PDB file of N, H, CA, C and O in Angstrom:
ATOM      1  N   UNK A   1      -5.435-155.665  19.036  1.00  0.00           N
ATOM      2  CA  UNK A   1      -5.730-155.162  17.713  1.00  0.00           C
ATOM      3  C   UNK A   1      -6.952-154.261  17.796  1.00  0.00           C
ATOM      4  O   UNK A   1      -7.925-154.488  18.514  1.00  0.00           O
ATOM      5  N   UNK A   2      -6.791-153.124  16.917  1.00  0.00           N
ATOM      6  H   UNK A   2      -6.001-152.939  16.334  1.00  0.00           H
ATOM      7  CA  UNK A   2      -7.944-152.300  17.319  1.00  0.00           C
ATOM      8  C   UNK A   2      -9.027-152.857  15.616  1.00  0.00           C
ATOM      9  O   UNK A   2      -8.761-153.422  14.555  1.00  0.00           O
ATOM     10  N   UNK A   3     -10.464-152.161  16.382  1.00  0.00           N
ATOM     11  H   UNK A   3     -10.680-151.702  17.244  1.00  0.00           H
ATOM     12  CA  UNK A   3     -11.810-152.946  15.508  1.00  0.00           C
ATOM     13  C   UNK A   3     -11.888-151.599  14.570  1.00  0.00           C
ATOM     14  O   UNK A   3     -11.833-150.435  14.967  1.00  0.00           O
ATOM     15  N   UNK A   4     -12.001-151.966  13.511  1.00  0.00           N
ATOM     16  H   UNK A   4     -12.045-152.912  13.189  1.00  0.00           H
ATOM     17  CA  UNK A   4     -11.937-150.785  12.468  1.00  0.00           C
ATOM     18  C   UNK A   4     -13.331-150.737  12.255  1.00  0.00           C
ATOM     19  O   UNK A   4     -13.995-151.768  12.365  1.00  0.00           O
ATOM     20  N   UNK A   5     -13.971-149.404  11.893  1.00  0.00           N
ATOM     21  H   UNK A   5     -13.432-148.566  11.804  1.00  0.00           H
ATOM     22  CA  UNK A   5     -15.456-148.909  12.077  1.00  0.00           C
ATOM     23  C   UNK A   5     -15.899-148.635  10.701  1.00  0.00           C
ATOM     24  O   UNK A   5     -15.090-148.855   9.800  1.00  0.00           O
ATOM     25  N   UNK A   6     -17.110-148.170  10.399  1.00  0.00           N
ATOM     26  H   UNK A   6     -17.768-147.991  11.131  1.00  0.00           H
ATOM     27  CA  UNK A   6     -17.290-147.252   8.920  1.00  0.00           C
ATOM     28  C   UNK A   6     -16.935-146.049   9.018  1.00  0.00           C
ATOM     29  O   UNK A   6     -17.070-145.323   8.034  1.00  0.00           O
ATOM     30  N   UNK A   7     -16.384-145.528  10.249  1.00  0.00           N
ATOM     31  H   UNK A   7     -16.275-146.117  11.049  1.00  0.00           H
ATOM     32  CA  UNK A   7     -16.240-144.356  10.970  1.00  0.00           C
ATOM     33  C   UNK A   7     -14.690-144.232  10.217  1.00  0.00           C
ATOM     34  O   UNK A   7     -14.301-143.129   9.832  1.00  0.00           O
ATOM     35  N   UNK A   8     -14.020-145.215  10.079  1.00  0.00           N
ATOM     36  H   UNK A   8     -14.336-146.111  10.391  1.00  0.00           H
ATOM     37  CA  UNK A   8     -12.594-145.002   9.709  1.00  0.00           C
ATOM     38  C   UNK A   8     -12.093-144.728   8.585  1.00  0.00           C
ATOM     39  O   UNK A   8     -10.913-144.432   8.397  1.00  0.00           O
ATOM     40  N   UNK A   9     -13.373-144.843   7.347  1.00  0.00           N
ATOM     41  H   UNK A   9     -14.331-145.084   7.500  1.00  0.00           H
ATOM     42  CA  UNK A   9     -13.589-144.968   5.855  1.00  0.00           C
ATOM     43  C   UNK A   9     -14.371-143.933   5.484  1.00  0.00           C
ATOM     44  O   UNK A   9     -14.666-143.932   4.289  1.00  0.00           O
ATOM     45  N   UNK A  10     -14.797-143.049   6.143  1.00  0.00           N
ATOM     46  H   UNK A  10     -14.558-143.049   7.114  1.00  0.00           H
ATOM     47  CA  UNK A  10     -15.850-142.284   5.965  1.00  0.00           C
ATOM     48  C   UNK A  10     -14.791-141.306   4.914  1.00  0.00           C
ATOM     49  O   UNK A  10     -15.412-140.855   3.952  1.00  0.00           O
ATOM     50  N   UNK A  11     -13.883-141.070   4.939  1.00  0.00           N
ATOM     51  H   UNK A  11     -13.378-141.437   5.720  1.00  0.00           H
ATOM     52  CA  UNK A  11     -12.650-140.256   3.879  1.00  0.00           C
ATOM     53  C   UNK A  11     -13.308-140.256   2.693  1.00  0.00           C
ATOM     54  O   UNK A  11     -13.869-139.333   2.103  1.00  0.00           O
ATOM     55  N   UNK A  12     -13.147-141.612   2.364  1.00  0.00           N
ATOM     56  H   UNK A  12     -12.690-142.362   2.843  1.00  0.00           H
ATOM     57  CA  UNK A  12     -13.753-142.237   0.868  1.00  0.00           C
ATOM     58  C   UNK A  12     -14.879-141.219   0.371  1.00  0.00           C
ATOM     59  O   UNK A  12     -14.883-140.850  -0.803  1.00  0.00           O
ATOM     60  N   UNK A  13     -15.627-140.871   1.086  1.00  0.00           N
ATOM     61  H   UNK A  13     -15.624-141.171   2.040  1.00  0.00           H
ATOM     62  CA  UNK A  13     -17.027-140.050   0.677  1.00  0.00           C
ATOM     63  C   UNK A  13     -16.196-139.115  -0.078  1.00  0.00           C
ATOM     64  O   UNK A  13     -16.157-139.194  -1.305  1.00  0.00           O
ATOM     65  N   UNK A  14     -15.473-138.164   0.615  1.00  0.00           N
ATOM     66  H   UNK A  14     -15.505-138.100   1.612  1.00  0.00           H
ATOM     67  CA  UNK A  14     -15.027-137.261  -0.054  1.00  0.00           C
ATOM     68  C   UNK A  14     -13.679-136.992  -0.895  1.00  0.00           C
ATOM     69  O   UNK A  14     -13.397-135.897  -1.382  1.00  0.00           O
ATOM     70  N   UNK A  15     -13.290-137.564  -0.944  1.00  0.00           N
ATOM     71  H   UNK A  15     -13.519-138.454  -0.549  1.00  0.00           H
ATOM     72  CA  UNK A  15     -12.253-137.874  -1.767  1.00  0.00           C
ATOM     73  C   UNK A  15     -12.155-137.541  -3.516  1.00  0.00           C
ATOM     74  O   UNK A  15     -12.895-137.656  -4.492  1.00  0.00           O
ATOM     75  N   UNK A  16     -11.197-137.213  -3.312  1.00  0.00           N
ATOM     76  H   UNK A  16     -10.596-137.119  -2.519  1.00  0.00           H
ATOM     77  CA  UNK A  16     -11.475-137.017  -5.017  1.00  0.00           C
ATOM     78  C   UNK A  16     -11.125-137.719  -6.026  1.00  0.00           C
ATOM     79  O   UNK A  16     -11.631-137.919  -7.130  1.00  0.00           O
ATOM     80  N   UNK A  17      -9.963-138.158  -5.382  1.00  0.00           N
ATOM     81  H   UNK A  17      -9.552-137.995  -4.485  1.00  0.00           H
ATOM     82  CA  UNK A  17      -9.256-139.203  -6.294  1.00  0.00           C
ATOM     83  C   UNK A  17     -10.040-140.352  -6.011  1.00  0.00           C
ATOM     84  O   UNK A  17     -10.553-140.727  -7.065  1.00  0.00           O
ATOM     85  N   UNK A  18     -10.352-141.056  -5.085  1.00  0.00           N
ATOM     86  H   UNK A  18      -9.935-140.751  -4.229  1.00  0.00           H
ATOM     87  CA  UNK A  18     -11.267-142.225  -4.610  1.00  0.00           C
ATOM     88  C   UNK A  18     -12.246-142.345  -5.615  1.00  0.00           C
ATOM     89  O   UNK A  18     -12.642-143.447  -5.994  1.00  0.00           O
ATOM     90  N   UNK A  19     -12.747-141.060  -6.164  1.00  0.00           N
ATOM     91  H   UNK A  19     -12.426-140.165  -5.856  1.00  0.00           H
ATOM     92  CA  UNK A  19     -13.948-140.508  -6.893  1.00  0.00           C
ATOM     93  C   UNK A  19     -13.766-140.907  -8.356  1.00  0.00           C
ATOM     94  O   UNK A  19     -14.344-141.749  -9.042  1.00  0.00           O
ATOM     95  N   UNK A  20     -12.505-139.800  -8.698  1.00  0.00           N
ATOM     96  H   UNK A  20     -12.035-139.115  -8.140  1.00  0.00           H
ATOM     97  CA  UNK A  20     -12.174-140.088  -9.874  1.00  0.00           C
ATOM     98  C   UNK A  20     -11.938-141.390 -10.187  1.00  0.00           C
ATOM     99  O   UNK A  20     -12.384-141.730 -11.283  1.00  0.00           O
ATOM    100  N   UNK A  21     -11.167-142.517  -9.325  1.00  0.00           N
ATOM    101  H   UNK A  21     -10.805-142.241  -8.434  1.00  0.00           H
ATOM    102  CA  UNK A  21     -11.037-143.902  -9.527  1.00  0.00           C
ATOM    103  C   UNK A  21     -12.035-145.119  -9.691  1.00  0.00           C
ATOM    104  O   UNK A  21     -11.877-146.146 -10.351  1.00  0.00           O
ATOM    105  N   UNK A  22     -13.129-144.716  -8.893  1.00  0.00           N
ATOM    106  H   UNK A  22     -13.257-143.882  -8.356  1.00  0.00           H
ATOM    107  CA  UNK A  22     -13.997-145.374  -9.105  1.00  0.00           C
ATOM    108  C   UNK A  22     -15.026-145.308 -10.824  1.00  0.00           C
ATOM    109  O   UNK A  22     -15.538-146.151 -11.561  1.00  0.00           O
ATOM    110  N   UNK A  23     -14.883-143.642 -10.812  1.00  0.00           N
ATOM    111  H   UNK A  23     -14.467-142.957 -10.213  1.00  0.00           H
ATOM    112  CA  UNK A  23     -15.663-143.516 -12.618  1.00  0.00           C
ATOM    113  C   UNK A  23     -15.106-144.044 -13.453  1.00  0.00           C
ATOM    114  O   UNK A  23     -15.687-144.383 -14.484  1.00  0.00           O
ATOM    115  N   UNK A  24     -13.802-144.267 -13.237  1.00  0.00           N
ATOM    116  H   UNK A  24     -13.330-143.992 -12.400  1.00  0.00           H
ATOM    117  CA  UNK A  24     -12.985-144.737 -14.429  1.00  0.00           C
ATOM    118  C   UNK A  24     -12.866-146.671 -14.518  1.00  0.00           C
ATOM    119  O   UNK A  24     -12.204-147.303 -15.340  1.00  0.00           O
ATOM    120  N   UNK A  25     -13.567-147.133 -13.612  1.00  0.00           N
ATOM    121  H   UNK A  25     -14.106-146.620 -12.943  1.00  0.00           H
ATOM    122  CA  UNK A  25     -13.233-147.956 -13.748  1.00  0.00           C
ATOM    123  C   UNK A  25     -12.543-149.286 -12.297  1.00  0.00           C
ATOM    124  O   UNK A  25     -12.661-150.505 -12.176  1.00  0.00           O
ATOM    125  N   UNK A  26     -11.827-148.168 -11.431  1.00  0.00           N
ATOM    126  H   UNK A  26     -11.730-147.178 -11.530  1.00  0.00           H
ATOM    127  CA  UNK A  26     -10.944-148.652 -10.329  1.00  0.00           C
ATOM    128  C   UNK A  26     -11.649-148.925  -9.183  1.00  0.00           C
ATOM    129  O   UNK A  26     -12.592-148.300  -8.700  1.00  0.00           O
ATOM    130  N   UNK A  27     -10.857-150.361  -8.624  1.00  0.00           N
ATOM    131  H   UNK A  27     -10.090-150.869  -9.017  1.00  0.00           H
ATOM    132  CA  UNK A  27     -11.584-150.626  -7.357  1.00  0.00           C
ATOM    133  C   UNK A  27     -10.732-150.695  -6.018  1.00  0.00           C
ATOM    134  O   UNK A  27      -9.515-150.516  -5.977  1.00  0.00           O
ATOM    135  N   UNK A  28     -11.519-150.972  -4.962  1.00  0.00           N
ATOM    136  H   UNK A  28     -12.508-151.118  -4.995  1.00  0.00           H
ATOM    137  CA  UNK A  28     -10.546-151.543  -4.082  1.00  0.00           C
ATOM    138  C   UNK A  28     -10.661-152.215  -2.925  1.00  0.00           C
ATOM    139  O   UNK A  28     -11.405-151.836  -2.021  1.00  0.00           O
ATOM    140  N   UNK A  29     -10.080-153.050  -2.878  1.00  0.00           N
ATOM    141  H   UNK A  29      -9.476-153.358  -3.612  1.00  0.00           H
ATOM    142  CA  UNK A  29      -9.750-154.699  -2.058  1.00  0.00           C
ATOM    143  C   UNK A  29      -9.225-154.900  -0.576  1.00  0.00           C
ATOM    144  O   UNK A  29      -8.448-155.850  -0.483  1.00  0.00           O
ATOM    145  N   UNK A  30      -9.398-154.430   0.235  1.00  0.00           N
ATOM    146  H   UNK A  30     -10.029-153.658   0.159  1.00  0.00           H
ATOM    147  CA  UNK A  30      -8.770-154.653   1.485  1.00  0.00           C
ATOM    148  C   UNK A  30      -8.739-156.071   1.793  1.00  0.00           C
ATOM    149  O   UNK A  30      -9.740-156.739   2.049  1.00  0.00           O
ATOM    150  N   UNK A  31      -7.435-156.540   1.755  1.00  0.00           N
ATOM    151  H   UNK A  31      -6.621-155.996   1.548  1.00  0.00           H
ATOM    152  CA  UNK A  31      -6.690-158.124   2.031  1.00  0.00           C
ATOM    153  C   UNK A  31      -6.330-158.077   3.009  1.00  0.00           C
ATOM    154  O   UNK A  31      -5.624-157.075   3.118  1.00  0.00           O
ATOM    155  N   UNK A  32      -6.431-158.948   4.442  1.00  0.00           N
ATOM    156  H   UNK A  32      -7.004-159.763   4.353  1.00  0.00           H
ATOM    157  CA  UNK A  32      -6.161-159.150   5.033  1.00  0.00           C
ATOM    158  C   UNK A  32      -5.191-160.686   5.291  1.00  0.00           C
ATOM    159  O   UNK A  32      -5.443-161.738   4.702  1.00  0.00           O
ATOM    160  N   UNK A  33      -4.261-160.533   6.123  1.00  0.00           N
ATOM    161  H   UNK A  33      -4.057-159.679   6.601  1.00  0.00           H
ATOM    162  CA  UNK A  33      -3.314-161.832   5.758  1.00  0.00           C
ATOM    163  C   UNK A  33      -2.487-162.245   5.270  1.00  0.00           C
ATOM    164  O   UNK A  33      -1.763-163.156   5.673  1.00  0.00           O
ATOM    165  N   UNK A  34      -2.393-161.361   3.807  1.00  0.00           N
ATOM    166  H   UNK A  34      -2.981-160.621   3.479  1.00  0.00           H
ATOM    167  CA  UNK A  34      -1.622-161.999   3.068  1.00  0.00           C
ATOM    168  C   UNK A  34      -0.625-160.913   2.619  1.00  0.00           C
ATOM    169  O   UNK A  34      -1.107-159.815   2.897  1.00  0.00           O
ATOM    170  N   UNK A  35       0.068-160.848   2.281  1.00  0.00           N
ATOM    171  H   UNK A  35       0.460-161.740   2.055  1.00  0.00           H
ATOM    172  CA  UNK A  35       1.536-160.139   2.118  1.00  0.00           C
ATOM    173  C   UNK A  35       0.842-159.869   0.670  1.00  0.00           C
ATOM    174  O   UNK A  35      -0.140-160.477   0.246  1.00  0.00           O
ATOM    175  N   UNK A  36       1.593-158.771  -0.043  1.00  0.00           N
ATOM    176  H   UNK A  36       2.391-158.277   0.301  1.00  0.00           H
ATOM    177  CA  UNK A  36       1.343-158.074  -1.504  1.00  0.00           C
ATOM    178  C   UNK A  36       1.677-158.927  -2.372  1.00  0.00           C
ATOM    179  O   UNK A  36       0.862-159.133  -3.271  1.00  0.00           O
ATOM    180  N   UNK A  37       3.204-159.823  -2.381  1.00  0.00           N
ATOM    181  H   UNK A  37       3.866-159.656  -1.651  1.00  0.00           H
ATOM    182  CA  UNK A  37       3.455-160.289  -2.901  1.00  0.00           C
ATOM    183  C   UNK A  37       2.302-161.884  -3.532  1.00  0.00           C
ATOM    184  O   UNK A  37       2.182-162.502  -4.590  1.00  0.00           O
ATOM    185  N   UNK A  38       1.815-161.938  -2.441  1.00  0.00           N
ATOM    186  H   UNK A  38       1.912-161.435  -1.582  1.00  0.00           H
ATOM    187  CA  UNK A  38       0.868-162.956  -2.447  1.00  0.00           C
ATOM    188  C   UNK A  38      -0.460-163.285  -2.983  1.00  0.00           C
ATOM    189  O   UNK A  38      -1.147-164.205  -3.426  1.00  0.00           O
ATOM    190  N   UNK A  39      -0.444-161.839  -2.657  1.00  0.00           N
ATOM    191  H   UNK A  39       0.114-161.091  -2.297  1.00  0.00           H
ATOM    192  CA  UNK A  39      -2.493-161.456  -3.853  1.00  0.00           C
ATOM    193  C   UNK A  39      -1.817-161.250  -4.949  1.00  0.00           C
ATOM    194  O   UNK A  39      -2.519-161.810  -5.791  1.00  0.00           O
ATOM    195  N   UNK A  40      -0.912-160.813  -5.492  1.00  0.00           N
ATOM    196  H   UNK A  40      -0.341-160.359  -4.808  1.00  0.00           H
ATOM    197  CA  UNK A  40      -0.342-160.692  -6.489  1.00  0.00           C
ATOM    198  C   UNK A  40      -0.090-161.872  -7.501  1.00  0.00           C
ATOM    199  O   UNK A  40      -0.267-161.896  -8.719  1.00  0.00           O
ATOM    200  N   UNK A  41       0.417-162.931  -6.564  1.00  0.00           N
ATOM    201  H   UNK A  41       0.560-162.911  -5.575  1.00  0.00           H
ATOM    202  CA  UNK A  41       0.206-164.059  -7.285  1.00  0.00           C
ATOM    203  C   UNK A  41      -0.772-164.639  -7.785  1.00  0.00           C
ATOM    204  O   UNK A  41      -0.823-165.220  -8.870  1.00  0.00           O
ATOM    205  N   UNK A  42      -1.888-164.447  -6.716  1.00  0.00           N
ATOM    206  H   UNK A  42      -1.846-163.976  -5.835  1.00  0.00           H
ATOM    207  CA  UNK A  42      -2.785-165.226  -7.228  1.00  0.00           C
ATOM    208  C   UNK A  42      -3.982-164.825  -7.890  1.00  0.00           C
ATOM    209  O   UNK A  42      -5.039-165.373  -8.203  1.00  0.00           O
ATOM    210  N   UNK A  43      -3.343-163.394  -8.034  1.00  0.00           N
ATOM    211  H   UNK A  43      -2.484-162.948  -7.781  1.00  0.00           H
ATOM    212  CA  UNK A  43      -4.161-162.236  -9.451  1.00  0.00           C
ATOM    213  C   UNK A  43      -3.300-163.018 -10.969  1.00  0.00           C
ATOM    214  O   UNK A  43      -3.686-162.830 -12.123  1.00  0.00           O
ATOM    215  N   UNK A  44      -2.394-163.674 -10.674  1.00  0.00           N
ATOM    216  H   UNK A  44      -2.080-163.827  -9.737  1.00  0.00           H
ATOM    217  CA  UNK A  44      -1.324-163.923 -11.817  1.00  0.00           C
ATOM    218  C   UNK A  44      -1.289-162.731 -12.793  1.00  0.00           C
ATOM    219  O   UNK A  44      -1.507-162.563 -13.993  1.00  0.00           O
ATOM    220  N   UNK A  45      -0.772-161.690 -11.334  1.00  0.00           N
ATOM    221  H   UNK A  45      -0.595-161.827 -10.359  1.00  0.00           H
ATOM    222  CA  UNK A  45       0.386-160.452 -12.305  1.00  0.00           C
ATOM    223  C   UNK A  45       1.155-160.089 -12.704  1.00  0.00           C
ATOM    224  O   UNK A  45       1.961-159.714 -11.853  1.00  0.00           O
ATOM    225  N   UNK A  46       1.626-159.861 -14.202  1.00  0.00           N
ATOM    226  H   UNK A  46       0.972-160.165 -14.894  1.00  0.00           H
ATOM    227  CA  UNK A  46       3.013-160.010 -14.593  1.00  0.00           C
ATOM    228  C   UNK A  46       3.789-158.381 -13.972  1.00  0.00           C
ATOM    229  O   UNK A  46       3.505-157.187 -14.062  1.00  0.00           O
ATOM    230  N   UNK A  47       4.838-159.168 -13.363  1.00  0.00           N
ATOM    231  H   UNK A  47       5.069-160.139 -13.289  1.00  0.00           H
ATOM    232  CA  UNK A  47       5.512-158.012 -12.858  1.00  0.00           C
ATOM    233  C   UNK A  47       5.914-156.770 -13.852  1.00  0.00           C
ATOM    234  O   UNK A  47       6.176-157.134 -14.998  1.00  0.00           O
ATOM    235  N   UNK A  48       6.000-155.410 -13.608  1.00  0.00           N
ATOM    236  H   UNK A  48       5.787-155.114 -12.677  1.00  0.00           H
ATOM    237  CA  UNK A  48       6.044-154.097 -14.627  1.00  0.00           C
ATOM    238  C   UNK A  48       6.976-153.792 -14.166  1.00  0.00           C
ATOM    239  O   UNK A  48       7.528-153.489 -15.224  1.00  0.00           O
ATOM    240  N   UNK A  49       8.146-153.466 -12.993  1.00  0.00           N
ATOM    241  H   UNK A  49       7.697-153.712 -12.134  1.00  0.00           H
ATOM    242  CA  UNK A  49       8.936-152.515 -12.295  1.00  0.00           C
ATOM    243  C   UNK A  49       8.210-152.795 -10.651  1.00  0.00           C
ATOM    244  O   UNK A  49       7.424-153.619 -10.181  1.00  0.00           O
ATOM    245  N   UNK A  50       8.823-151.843 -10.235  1.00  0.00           N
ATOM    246  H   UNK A  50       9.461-151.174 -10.617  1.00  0.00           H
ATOM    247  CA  UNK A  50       8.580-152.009  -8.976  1.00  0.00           C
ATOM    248  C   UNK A  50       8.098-150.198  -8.044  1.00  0.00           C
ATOM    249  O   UNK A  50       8.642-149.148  -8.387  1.00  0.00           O
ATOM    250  N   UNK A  51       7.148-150.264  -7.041  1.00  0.00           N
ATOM    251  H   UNK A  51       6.706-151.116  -6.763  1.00  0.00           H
ATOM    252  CA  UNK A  51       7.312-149.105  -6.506  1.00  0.00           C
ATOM    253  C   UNK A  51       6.970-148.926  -4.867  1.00  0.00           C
ATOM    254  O   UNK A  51       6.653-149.944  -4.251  1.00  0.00           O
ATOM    255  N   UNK A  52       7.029-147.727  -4.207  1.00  0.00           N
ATOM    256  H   UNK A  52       7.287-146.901  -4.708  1.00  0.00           H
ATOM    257  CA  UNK A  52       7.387-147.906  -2.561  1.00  0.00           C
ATOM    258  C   UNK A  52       6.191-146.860  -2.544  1.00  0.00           C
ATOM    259  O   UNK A  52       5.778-146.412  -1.474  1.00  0.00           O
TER     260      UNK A  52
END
């Protein structure tokens, strides 16, 4: 398994949307382990549709 750096995130700085998401409000969670379906649960999210 390769060791992930700050070197690998450094995107984030510039980003725009990253940008825009964060002013508004949005965050984000890197989960390790657990399948989507699974943080999902235990956010107890009601399912909306589905997307890929």
């Amino acid at each position: 398994m390769n060791s992930v750096t700050a070197h690998d995130y450094a995107w984030i700085r510039t980003s725009q949307l990253f940008r825009h998401m964060t002013e508004n409000g949005y965050t984000l969670t890197l989960i390790r382990g657990r399948t989507p379906r699974e943080v999902l649960a235990a956010m107890k999210a009601v399912p909306r549709g589905t997307a890929e």
